């Protein structure tokens, strides 16, 4: 559905945010620690284009220099 959430230390569960809120929060983290790595992930139904757009948005607008994709490794028992 394109919903965004921001998990970080101190939260019990990820905080729902829109793109503007996401950029503002992450920008604050980056201002405090410019080398902070930021990882973007999507659930199994996430559209790759949306994930890529969020990653690019954070790099451009929040000035994230260390960004990457996060995923769960495939279950080795699954075939």
PDB file of N, CA, C and O in Angstrom:
ATOM      1  N   UNK A   1       0.803  -1.201   0.000  1.00  0.00           N
ATOM      2  CA  UNK A   1       0.000   0.000   0.000  1.00  0.00           C
ATOM      3  C   UNK A   1       0.848   1.268   0.000  1.00  0.00           C
ATOM      4  O   UNK A   1       0.324   2.360   0.020  1.00  0.00           O
ATOM      5  N   UNK A   2       2.167   1.130   0.049  1.00  0.00           N
ATOM      6  CA  UNK A   2       3.052   2.285   0.009  1.00  0.00           C
ATOM      7  C   UNK A   2       3.269   2.954   1.352  1.00  0.00           C
ATOM      8  O   UNK A   2       3.900   4.002   1.425  1.00  0.00           O
ATOM      9  N   UNK A   3       2.751   2.354   2.434  1.00  0.00           N
ATOM     10  CA  UNK A   3       2.923   2.933   3.766  1.00  0.00           C
ATOM     11  C   UNK A   3       4.390   2.867   4.174  1.00  0.00           C
ATOM     12  O   UNK A   3       5.103   1.932   3.851  1.00  0.00           O
ATOM     13  N   UNK A   4       4.836   3.891   4.906  1.00  0.00           N
ATOM     14  CA  UNK A   4       6.211   3.949   5.375  1.00  0.00           C
ATOM     15  C   UNK A   4       6.228   3.886   6.893  1.00  0.00           C
ATOM     16  O   UNK A   4       5.317   4.368   7.561  1.00  0.00           O
ATOM     17  N   UNK A   5       7.287   3.300   7.436  1.00  0.00           N
ATOM     18  CA  UNK A   5       7.473   3.249   8.882  1.00  0.00           C
ATOM     19  C   UNK A   5       8.956   3.398   9.174  1.00  0.00           C
ATOM     20  O   UNK A   5       9.802   2.984   8.392  1.00  0.00           O
ATOM     21  N   UNK A   6       9.265   4.014  10.302  1.00  0.00           N
ATOM     22  CA  UNK A   6      10.638   4.289  10.687  1.00  0.00           C
ATOM     23  C   UNK A   6      10.936   3.618  12.017  1.00  0.00           C
ATOM     24  O   UNK A   6      10.433   4.047  13.050  1.00  0.00           O
ATOM     25  N   UNK A   7      11.750   2.564  11.993  1.00  0.00           N
ATOM     26  CA  UNK A   7      12.177   1.955  13.260  1.00  0.00           C
ATOM     27  C   UNK A   7      13.500   2.584  13.714  1.00  0.00           C
ATOM     28  O   UNK A   7      14.344   2.905  12.892  1.00  0.00           O
ATOM     29  N   UNK A   8      13.656   2.804  14.999  1.00  0.00           N
ATOM     30  CA  UNK A   8      14.941   3.235  15.536  1.00  0.00           C
ATOM     31  C   UNK A   8      14.971   2.945  17.029  1.00  0.00           C
ATOM     32  O   UNK A   8      13.935   2.676  17.645  1.00  0.00           O
ATOM     33  N   UNK A   9      16.161   2.962  17.596  1.00  0.00           N
ATOM     34  CA  UNK A   9      16.331   2.674  19.020  1.00  0.00           C
ATOM     35  C   UNK A   9      15.427   3.557  19.861  1.00  0.00           C
ATOM     36  O   UNK A   9      15.303   4.750  19.607  1.00  0.00           O
ATOM     37  N   UNK A  10      14.815   2.945  20.847  1.00  0.00           N
ATOM     38  CA  UNK A  10      13.928   3.678  21.731  1.00  0.00           C
ATOM     39  C   UNK A  10      12.457   3.481  21.413  1.00  0.00           C
ATOM     40  O   UNK A  10      11.607   3.832  22.204  1.00  0.00           O
ATOM     41  N   UNK A  11      12.163   2.920  20.246  1.00  0.00           N
ATOM     42  CA  UNK A  11      10.770   2.641  19.876  1.00  0.00           C
ATOM     43  C   UNK A  11      10.466   1.166  20.083  1.00  0.00           C
ATOM     44  O   UNK A  11      11.290   0.318  19.790  1.00  0.00           O
ATOM     45  N   UNK A  12       9.271   0.878  20.551  1.00  0.00           N
ATOM     46  CA  UNK A  12       8.842  -0.510  20.697  1.00  0.00           C
ATOM     47  C   UNK A  12       8.533  -1.101  19.328  1.00  0.00           C
ATOM     48  O   UNK A  12       8.880  -2.225  19.036  1.00  0.00           O
ATOM     49  N   UNK A  13       7.919  -0.301  18.472  1.00  0.00           N
ATOM     50  CA  UNK A  13       7.620  -0.731  17.102  1.00  0.00           C
ATOM     51  C   UNK A  13       7.839   0.451  16.159  1.00  0.00           C
ATOM     52  O   UNK A  13       7.841   1.597  16.596  1.00  0.00           O
ATOM     53  N   UNK A  14       8.017   0.168  14.880  1.00  0.00           N
ATOM     54  CA  UNK A  14       8.271   1.263  13.924  1.00  0.00           C
ATOM     55  C   UNK A  14       7.170   2.318  13.944  1.00  0.00           C
ATOM     56  O   UNK A  14       5.997   2.007  14.114  1.00  0.00           O
ATOM     57  N   UNK A  15       7.574   3.559  13.768  1.00  0.00           N
ATOM     58  CA  UNK A  15       6.659   4.702  13.755  1.00  0.00           C
ATOM     59  C   UNK A  15       6.178   4.947  12.325  1.00  0.00           C
ATOM     60  O   UNK A  15       6.989   5.092  11.412  1.00  0.00           O
ATOM     61  N   UNK A  16       4.862   4.990  12.121  1.00  0.00           N
ATOM     62  CA  UNK A  16       4.299   5.295  10.802  1.00  0.00           C
ATOM     63  C   UNK A  16       4.624   6.742  10.455  1.00  0.00           C
ATOM     64  O   UNK A  16       4.473   7.635  11.290  1.00  0.00           O
ATOM     65  N   UNK A  17       5.098   6.965   9.228  1.00  0.00           N
ATOM     66  CA  UNK A  17       5.472   8.308   8.768  1.00  0.00           C
ATOM     67  C   UNK A  17       5.095   8.470   7.302  1.00  0.00           C
ATOM     68  O   UNK A  17       4.968   7.488   6.574  1.00  0.00           O
ATOM     69  N   UNK A  18       4.937   9.727   6.886  1.00  0.00           N
ATOM     70  CA  UNK A  18       4.818   9.982   5.456  1.00  0.00           C
ATOM     71  C   UNK A  18       6.224  10.341   4.954  1.00  0.00           C
ATOM     72  O   UNK A  18       7.175  10.402   5.736  1.00  0.00           O
ATOM     73  N   UNK A  19       6.371  10.587   3.680  1.00  0.00           N
ATOM     74  CA  UNK A  19       7.701  10.853   3.129  1.00  0.00           C
ATOM     75  C   UNK A  19       8.340  12.103   3.731  1.00  0.00           C
ATOM     76  O   UNK A  19       9.531  12.124   4.013  1.00  0.00           O
ATOM     77  N   UNK A  20       7.554  13.143   3.931  1.00  0.00           N
ATOM     78  CA  UNK A  20       8.077  14.383   4.505  1.00  0.00           C
ATOM     79  C   UNK A  20       8.584  14.152   5.928  1.00  0.00           C
ATOM     80  O   UNK A  20       9.659  14.632   6.311  1.00  0.00           O
ATOM     81  N   UNK A  21       7.814  13.425   6.728  1.00  0.00           N
ATOM     82  CA  UNK A  21       8.224  13.120   8.103  1.00  0.00           C
ATOM     83  C   UNK A  21       9.466  12.241   8.113  1.00  0.00           C
ATOM     84  O   UNK A  21      10.360  12.432   8.941  1.00  0.00           O
ATOM     85  N   UNK A  22       9.515  11.278   7.201  1.00  0.00           N
ATOM     86  CA  UNK A  22      10.666  10.384   7.112  1.00  0.00           C
ATOM     87  C   UNK A  22      11.936  11.184   6.843  1.00  0.00           C
ATOM     88  O   UNK A  22      12.953  11.016   7.516  1.00  0.00           O
ATOM     89  N   UNK A  23      11.882  12.060   5.855  1.00  0.00           N
ATOM     90  CA  UNK A  23      13.047  12.880   5.517  1.00  0.00           C
ATOM     91  C   UNK A  23      13.460  13.732   6.715  1.00  0.00           C
ATOM     92  O   UNK A  23      14.647  13.812   7.058  1.00  0.00           O
ATOM     93  N   UNK A  24      12.505  14.371   7.379  1.00  0.00           N
ATOM     94  CA  UNK A  24      12.821  15.241   8.516  1.00  0.00           C
ATOM     95  C   UNK A  24      13.491  14.458   9.648  1.00  0.00           C
ATOM     96  O   UNK A  24      14.498  14.909  10.213  1.00  0.00           O
ATOM     97  N   UNK A  25      12.951  13.298   9.983  1.00  0.00           N
ATOM     98  CA  UNK A  25      13.521  12.478  11.065  1.00  0.00           C
ATOM     99  C   UNK A  25      14.921  12.013  10.705  1.00  0.00           C
ATOM    100  O   UNK A  25      15.854  12.140  11.503  1.00  0.00           O
ATOM    101  N   UNK A  26      15.068  11.456   9.514  1.00  0.00           N
ATOM    102  CA  UNK A  26      16.363  10.920   9.103  1.00  0.00           C
ATOM    103  C   UNK A  26      17.386  12.048   8.968  1.00  0.00           C
ATOM    104  O   UNK A  26      18.548  11.891   9.360  1.00  0.00           O
ATOM    105  N   UNK A  27      16.966  13.182   8.470  1.00  0.00           N
ATOM    106  CA  UNK A  27      17.872  14.334   8.353  1.00  0.00           C
ATOM    107  C   UNK A  27      18.407  14.723   9.735  1.00  0.00           C
ATOM    108  O   UNK A  27      19.584  15.036   9.883  1.00  0.00           O
ATOM    109  N   UNK A  28      17.556  14.686  10.743  1.00  0.00           N
ATOM    110  CA  UNK A  28      17.994  14.973  12.108  1.00  0.00           C
ATOM    111  C   UNK A  28      19.029  13.977  12.597  1.00  0.00           C
ATOM    112  O   UNK A  28      20.022  14.357  13.231  1.00  0.00           O
ATOM    113  N   UNK A  29      18.815  12.702  12.306  1.00  0.00           N
ATOM    114  CA  UNK A  29      19.788  11.677  12.692  1.00  0.00           C
ATOM    115  C   UNK A  29      21.122  11.911  11.989  1.00  0.00           C
ATOM    116  O   UNK A  29      22.189  11.777  12.588  1.00  0.00           O
ATOM    117  N   UNK A  30      21.070  12.259  10.711  1.00  0.00           N
ATOM    118  CA  UNK A  30      22.286  12.472   9.914  1.00  0.00           C
ATOM    119  C   UNK A  30      23.026  13.730  10.368  1.00  0.00           C
ATOM    120  O   UNK A  30      24.252  13.762  10.382  1.00  0.00           O
ATOM    121  N   UNK A  31      22.290  14.761  10.758  1.00  0.00           N
ATOM    122  CA  UNK A  31      22.953  15.965  11.274  1.00  0.00           C
ATOM    123  C   UNK A  31      23.713  15.649  12.562  1.00  0.00           C
ATOM    124  O   UNK A  31      24.781  16.198  12.800  1.00  0.00           O
ATOM    125  N   UNK A  32      23.172  14.750  13.373  1.00  0.00           N
ATOM    126  CA  UNK A  32      23.831  14.348  14.616  1.00  0.00           C
ATOM    127  C   UNK A  32      25.021  13.420  14.358  1.00  0.00           C
ATOM    128  O   UNK A  32      26.001  13.439  15.090  1.00  0.00           O
ATOM    129  N   UNK A  33      24.925  12.601  13.304  1.00  0.00           N
ATOM    130  CA  UNK A  33      25.993  11.644  12.964  1.00  0.00           C
ATOM    131  C   UNK A  33      26.037  11.476  11.450  1.00  0.00           C
ATOM    132  O   UNK A  33      25.338  10.618  10.897  1.00  0.00           O
ATOM    133  N   UNK A  34      26.843  12.282  10.751  1.00  0.00           N
ATOM    134  CA  UNK A  34      26.885  12.253   9.285  1.00  0.00           C
ATOM    135  C   UNK A  34      27.262  10.890   8.682  1.00  0.00           C
ATOM    136  O   UNK A  34      26.947  10.628   7.536  1.00  0.00           O
ATOM    137  N   UNK A  35      27.914  10.041   9.456  1.00  0.00           N
ATOM    138  CA  UNK A  35      28.315   8.726   8.940  1.00  0.00           C
ATOM    139  C   UNK A  35      27.331   7.610   9.313  1.00  0.00           C
ATOM    140  O   UNK A  35      27.608   6.431   9.081  1.00  0.00           O
ATOM    141  N   UNK A  36      26.200   7.981   9.861  1.00  0.00           N
ATOM    142  CA  UNK A  36      25.200   6.991  10.263  1.00  0.00           C
ATOM    143  C   UNK A  36      24.702   6.221   9.044  1.00  0.00           C
ATOM    144  O   UNK A  36      24.240   6.828   8.071  1.00  0.00           O
ATOM    145  N   UNK A  37      24.802   4.890   9.055  1.00  0.00           N
ATOM    146  CA  UNK A  37      24.251   4.124   7.937  1.00  0.00           C
ATOM    147  C   UNK A  37      22.729   4.046   8.040  1.00  0.00           C
ATOM    148  O   UNK A  37      22.173   3.924   9.130  1.00  0.00           O
ATOM    149  N   UNK A  38      22.062   4.145   6.908  1.00  0.00           N
ATOM    150  CA  UNK A  38      20.604   4.075   6.841  1.00  0.00           C
ATOM    151  C   UNK A  38      20.240   2.943   5.894  1.00  0.00           C
ATOM    152  O   UNK A  38      20.756   2.863   4.781  1.00  0.00           O
ATOM    153  N   UNK A  39      19.365   2.064   6.335  1.00  0.00           N
ATOM    154  CA  UNK A  39      18.935   0.923   5.531  1.00  0.00           C
ATOM    155  C   UNK A  39      17.455   1.036   5.220  1.00  0.00           C
ATOM    156  O   UNK A  39      16.662   1.361   6.086  1.00  0.00           O
ATOM    157  N   UNK A  40      17.102   0.749   3.985  1.00  0.00           N
ATOM    158  CA  UNK A  40      15.717   0.785   3.527  1.00  0.00           C
ATOM    159  C   UNK A  40      15.299  -0.643   3.221  1.00  0.00           C
ATOM    160  O   UNK A  40      16.042  -1.400   2.592  1.00  0.00           O
ATOM    161  N   UNK A  41      14.112  -1.004   3.668  1.00  0.00           N
ATOM    162  CA  UNK A  41      13.582  -2.349   3.426  1.00  0.00           C
ATOM    163  C   UNK A  41      12.104  -2.255   3.098  1.00  0.00           C
ATOM    164  O   UNK A  41      11.438  -1.280   3.435  1.00  0.00           O
ATOM    165  N   UNK A  42      11.613  -3.270   2.448  1.00  0.00           N
ATOM    166  CA  UNK A  42      10.192  -3.373   2.155  1.00  0.00           C
ATOM    167  C   UNK A  42       9.691  -4.751   2.538  1.00  0.00           C
ATOM    168  O   UNK A  42      10.476  -5.695   2.596  1.00  0.00           O
ATOM    169  N   UNK A  43       8.404  -4.857   2.791  1.00  0.00           N
ATOM    170  CA  UNK A  43       7.865  -6.184   3.075  1.00  0.00           C
ATOM    171  C   UNK A  43       7.714  -6.956   1.764  1.00  0.00           C
ATOM    172  O   UNK A  43       8.043  -6.454   0.689  1.00  0.00           O
ATOM    173  N   UNK A  44       7.231  -8.159   1.844  1.00  0.00           N
ATOM    174  CA  UNK A  44       7.169  -9.015   0.652  1.00  0.00           C
ATOM    175  C   UNK A  44       6.289  -8.454  -0.460  1.00  0.00           C
ATOM    176  O   UNK A  44       6.469  -8.780  -1.618  1.00  0.00           O
ATOM    177  N   UNK A  45       5.362  -7.571  -0.106  1.00  0.00           N
ATOM    178  CA  UNK A  45       4.473  -6.992  -1.108  1.00  0.00           C
ATOM    179  C   UNK A  45       4.949  -5.635  -1.619  1.00  0.00           C
ATOM    180  O   UNK A  45       4.279  -5.020  -2.442  1.00  0.00           O
ATOM    181  N   UNK A  46       6.094  -5.180  -1.116  1.00  0.00           N
ATOM    182  CA  UNK A  46       6.593  -3.860  -1.504  1.00  0.00           C
ATOM    183  C   UNK A  46       6.997  -3.838  -2.974  1.00  0.00           C
ATOM    184  O   UNK A  46       7.597  -4.776  -3.482  1.00  0.00           O
ATOM    185  N   UNK A  47       6.665  -2.746  -3.601  1.00  0.00           N
ATOM    186  CA  UNK A  47       7.050  -2.517  -4.991  1.00  0.00           C
ATOM    187  C   UNK A  47       8.501  -2.046  -4.997  1.00  0.00           C
ATOM    188  O   UNK A  47       8.853  -1.107  -4.278  1.00  0.00           O
ATOM    189  N   UNK A  48       9.347  -2.673  -5.802  1.00  0.00           N
ATOM    190  CA  UNK A  48      10.766  -2.316  -5.851  1.00  0.00           C
ATOM    191  C   UNK A  48      10.940  -0.839  -6.198  1.00  0.00           C
ATOM    192  O   UNK A  48      11.809  -0.162  -5.637  1.00  0.00           O
ATOM    193  N   UNK A  49      10.139  -0.325  -7.082  1.00  0.00           N
ATOM    194  CA  UNK A  49      10.240   1.083  -7.480  1.00  0.00           C
ATOM    195  C   UNK A  49      10.023   1.998  -6.284  1.00  0.00           C
ATOM    196  O   UNK A  49      10.734   2.980  -6.111  1.00  0.00           O
ATOM    197  N   UNK A  50       9.070   1.676  -5.438  1.00  0.00           N
ATOM    198  CA  UNK A  50       8.805   2.483  -4.249  1.00  0.00           C
ATOM    199  C   UNK A  50       9.993   2.444  -3.298  1.00  0.00           C
ATOM    200  O   UNK A  50      10.415   3.481  -2.764  1.00  0.00           O
ATOM    201  N   UNK A  51      10.555   1.271  -3.074  1.00  0.00           N
ATOM    202  CA  UNK A  51      11.721   1.133  -2.207  1.00  0.00           C
ATOM    203  C   UNK A  51      12.881   1.967  -2.761  1.00  0.00           C
ATOM    204  O   UNK A  51      13.550   2.701  -2.034  1.00  0.00           O
ATOM    205  N   UNK A  52      13.099   1.880  -4.058  1.00  0.00           N
ATOM    206  CA  UNK A  52      14.170   2.642  -4.707  1.00  0.00           C
ATOM    207  C   UNK A  52      13.923   4.152  -4.578  1.00  0.00           C
ATOM    208  O   UNK A  52      14.850   4.919  -4.315  1.00  0.00           O
ATOM    209  N   UNK A  53      12.684   4.583  -4.753  1.00  0.00           N
ATOM    210  CA  UNK A  53      12.353   6.004  -4.626  1.00  0.00           C
ATOM    211  C   UNK A  53      12.639   6.521  -3.219  1.00  0.00           C
ATOM    212  O   UNK A  53      13.144   7.632  -3.046  1.00  0.00           O
ATOM    213  N   UNK A  54      12.311   5.727  -2.207  1.00  0.00           N
ATOM    214  CA  UNK A  54      12.562   6.129  -0.822  1.00  0.00           C
ATOM    215  C   UNK A  54      14.069   6.205  -0.571  1.00  0.00           C
ATOM    216  O   UNK A  54      14.561   7.159   0.041  1.00  0.00           O
ATOM    217  N   UNK A  55      14.810   5.240  -1.063  1.00  0.00           N
ATOM    218  CA  UNK A  55      16.260   5.249  -0.914  1.00  0.00           C
ATOM    219  C   UNK A  55      16.857   6.506  -1.553  1.00  0.00           C
ATOM    220  O   UNK A  55      17.661   7.215  -0.948  1.00  0.00           O
ATOM    221  N   UNK A  56      16.438   6.812  -2.756  1.00  0.00           N
ATOM    222  CA  UNK A  56      16.915   7.999  -3.462  1.00  0.00           C
ATOM    223  C   UNK A  56      16.497   9.274  -2.743  1.00  0.00           C
ATOM    224  O   UNK A  56      17.291  10.219  -2.615  1.00  0.00           O
ATOM    225  N   UNK A  57      15.269   9.328  -2.261  1.00  0.00           N
ATOM    226  CA  UNK A  57      14.773  10.485  -1.513  1.00  0.00           C
ATOM    227  C   UNK A  57      15.650  10.764  -0.294  1.00  0.00           C
ATOM    228  O   UNK A  57      16.026  11.910  -0.039  1.00  0.00           O
ATOM    229  N   UNK A  58      15.993   9.721   0.441  1.00  0.00           N
ATOM    230  CA  UNK A  58      16.820   9.902   1.629  1.00  0.00           C
ATOM    231  C   UNK A  58      18.225  10.375   1.274  1.00  0.00           C
ATOM    232  O   UNK A  58      18.810  11.198   1.987  1.00  0.00           O
ATOM    233  N   UNK A  59      18.752   9.880   0.185  1.00  0.00           N
ATOM    234  CA  UNK A  59      20.080  10.322  -0.238  1.00  0.00           C
ATOM    235  C   UNK A  59      20.062  11.787  -0.659  1.00  0.00           C
ATOM    236  O   UNK A  59      20.966  12.545  -0.323  1.00  0.00           O
ATOM    237  N   UNK A  60      19.060  12.188  -1.382  1.00  0.00           N
ATOM    238  CA  UNK A  60      18.993  13.560  -1.897  1.00  0.00           C
ATOM    239  C   UNK A  60      18.521  14.575  -0.866  1.00  0.00           C
ATOM    240  O   UNK A  60      19.122  15.626  -0.702  1.00  0.00           O
ATOM    241  N   UNK A  61      17.427  14.265  -0.191  1.00  0.00           N
ATOM    242  CA  UNK A  61      16.792  15.245   0.695  1.00  0.00           C
ATOM    243  C   UNK A  61      17.331  15.224   2.129  1.00  0.00           C
ATOM    244  O   UNK A  61      17.416  16.263   2.762  1.00  0.00           O
ATOM    245  N   UNK A  62      17.651  14.031   2.648  1.00  0.00           N
ATOM    246  CA  UNK A  62      18.138  13.934   4.027  1.00  0.00           C
ATOM    247  C   UNK A  62      19.668  13.892   4.068  1.00  0.00           C
ATOM    248  O   UNK A  62      20.249  13.824   5.139  1.00  0.00           O
ATOM    249  N   UNK A  63      20.284  13.917   2.885  1.00  0.00           N
ATOM    250  CA  UNK A  63      21.753  13.937   2.775  1.00  0.00           C
ATOM    251  C   UNK A  63      22.407  12.686   3.366  1.00  0.00           C
ATOM    252  O   UNK A  63      23.478  12.738   3.958  1.00  0.00           O
ATOM    253  N   UNK A  64      21.741  11.535   3.197  1.00  0.00           N
ATOM    254  CA  UNK A  64      22.285  10.262   3.664  1.00  0.00           C
ATOM    255  C   UNK A  64      23.409   9.844   2.717  1.00  0.00           C
ATOM    256  O   UNK A  64      23.201   9.728   1.513  1.00  0.00           O
ATOM    257  N   UNK A  65      24.602   9.638   3.264  1.00  0.00           N
ATOM    258  CA  UNK A  65      25.729   9.223   2.427  1.00  0.00           C
ATOM    259  C   UNK A  65      25.976   7.727   2.488  1.00  0.00           C
ATOM    260  O   UNK A  65      26.584   7.159   1.585  1.00  0.00           O
ATOM    261  N   UNK A  66      25.512   7.089   3.539  1.00  0.00           N
ATOM    262  CA  UNK A  66      25.702   5.644   3.705  1.00  0.00           C
ATOM    263  C   UNK A  66      24.323   4.992   3.724  1.00  0.00           C
ATOM    264  O   UNK A  66      23.718   4.822   4.775  1.00  0.00           O
ATOM    265  N   UNK A  67      23.824   4.651   2.544  1.00  0.00           N
ATOM    266  CA  UNK A  67      22.488   4.073   2.423  1.00  0.00           C
ATOM    267  C   UNK A  67      22.568   2.715   1.742  1.00  0.00           C
ATOM    268  O   UNK A  67      23.424   2.491   0.893  1.00  0.00           O
ATOM    269  N   UNK A  68      21.671   1.836   2.112  1.00  0.00           N
ATOM    270  CA  UNK A  68      21.650   0.525   1.492  1.00  0.00           C
ATOM    271  C   UNK A  68      20.294  -0.134   1.648  1.00  0.00           C
ATOM    272  O   UNK A  68      19.420   0.349   2.358  1.00  0.00           O
ATOM    273  N   UNK A  69      20.159  -1.246   0.964  1.00  0.00           N
ATOM    274  CA  UNK A  69      18.939  -2.046   1.054  1.00  0.00           C
ATOM    275  C   UNK A  69      19.119  -3.117   2.106  1.00  0.00           C
ATOM    276  O   UNK A  69      20.186  -3.712   2.215  1.00  0.00           O
ATOM    277  N   UNK A  70      18.085  -3.366   2.857  1.00  0.00           N
ATOM    278  CA  UNK A  70      18.112  -4.401   3.881  1.00  0.00           C
ATOM    279  C   UNK A  70      17.089  -5.468   3.512  1.00  0.00           C
ATOM    280  O   UNK A  70      16.003  -5.154   3.045  1.00  0.00           O
ATOM    281  N   UNK A  71      17.463  -6.697   3.713  1.00  0.00           N
ATOM    282  CA  UNK A  71      16.528  -7.777   3.424  1.00  0.00           C
ATOM    283  C   UNK A  71      16.725  -8.920   4.386  1.00  0.00           C
ATOM    284  O   UNK A  71      17.700  -8.987   5.130  1.00  0.00           O
ATOM    285  N   UNK A  72      15.791  -9.822   4.366  1.00  0.00           N
ATOM    286  CA  UNK A  72      15.902 -11.038   5.153  1.00  0.00           C
ATOM    287  C   UNK A  72      16.470 -12.125   4.262  1.00  0.00           C
ATOM    288  O   UNK A  72      16.013 -12.301   3.132  1.00  0.00           O
ATOM    289  N   UNK A  73      17.457 -12.870   4.760  1.00  0.00           N
ATOM    290  CA  UNK A  73      17.996 -13.957   3.954  1.00  0.00           C
ATOM    291  C   UNK A  73      16.922 -15.002   3.682  1.00  0.00           C
ATOM    292  O   UNK A  73      16.033 -15.215   4.510  1.00  0.00           O
ATOM    293  N   UNK A  74      17.014 -15.611   2.536  1.00  0.00           N
ATOM    294  CA  UNK A  74      16.065 -16.659   2.179  1.00  0.00           C
ATOM    295  C   UNK A  74      16.191 -17.811   3.159  1.00  0.00           C
ATOM    296  O   UNK A  74      17.286 -18.139   3.630  1.00  0.00           O
ATOM    297  N   UNK A  75      15.085 -18.418   3.474  1.00  0.00           N
ATOM    298  CA  UNK A  75      15.069 -19.578   4.359  1.00  0.00           C
ATOM    299  C   UNK A  75      15.750 -20.726   3.632  1.00  0.00           C
ATOM    300  O   UNK A  75      15.330 -21.132   2.561  1.00  0.00           O
ATOM    301  N   UNK A  76      16.794 -21.261   4.229  1.00  0.00           N
ATOM    302  CA  UNK A  76      17.551 -22.332   3.562  1.00  0.00           C
ATOM    303  C   UNK A  76      16.737 -23.598   3.420  1.00  0.00           C
ATOM    304  O   UNK A  76      17.054 -24.455   2.602  1.00  0.00           O
ATOM    305  N   UNK A  77      15.651 -23.740   4.186  1.00  0.00           N
ATOM    306  CA  UNK A  77      14.795 -24.922   4.078  1.00  0.00           C
ATOM    307  C   UNK A  77      13.763 -24.783   2.974  1.00  0.00           C
ATOM    308  O   UNK A  77      13.217 -25.754   2.517  1.00  0.00           O
ATOM    309  N   UNK A  78      13.481 -23.554   2.567  1.00  0.00           N
ATOM    310  CA  UNK A  78      12.490 -23.330   1.502  1.00  0.00           C
ATOM    311  C   UNK A  78      13.057 -23.759   0.174  1.00  0.00           C
ATOM    312  O   UNK A  78      14.233 -23.595  -0.110  1.00  0.00           O
ATOM    313  N   UNK A  79      12.212 -24.285  -0.662  1.00  0.00           N
ATOM    314  CA  UNK A  79      12.663 -24.740  -1.976  1.00  0.00           C
ATOM    315  C   UNK A  79      11.917 -24.013  -3.050  1.00  0.00           C
ATOM    316  O   UNK A  79      10.839 -23.654  -3.018  1.00  0.00           O
TER     317      UNK A  79
END
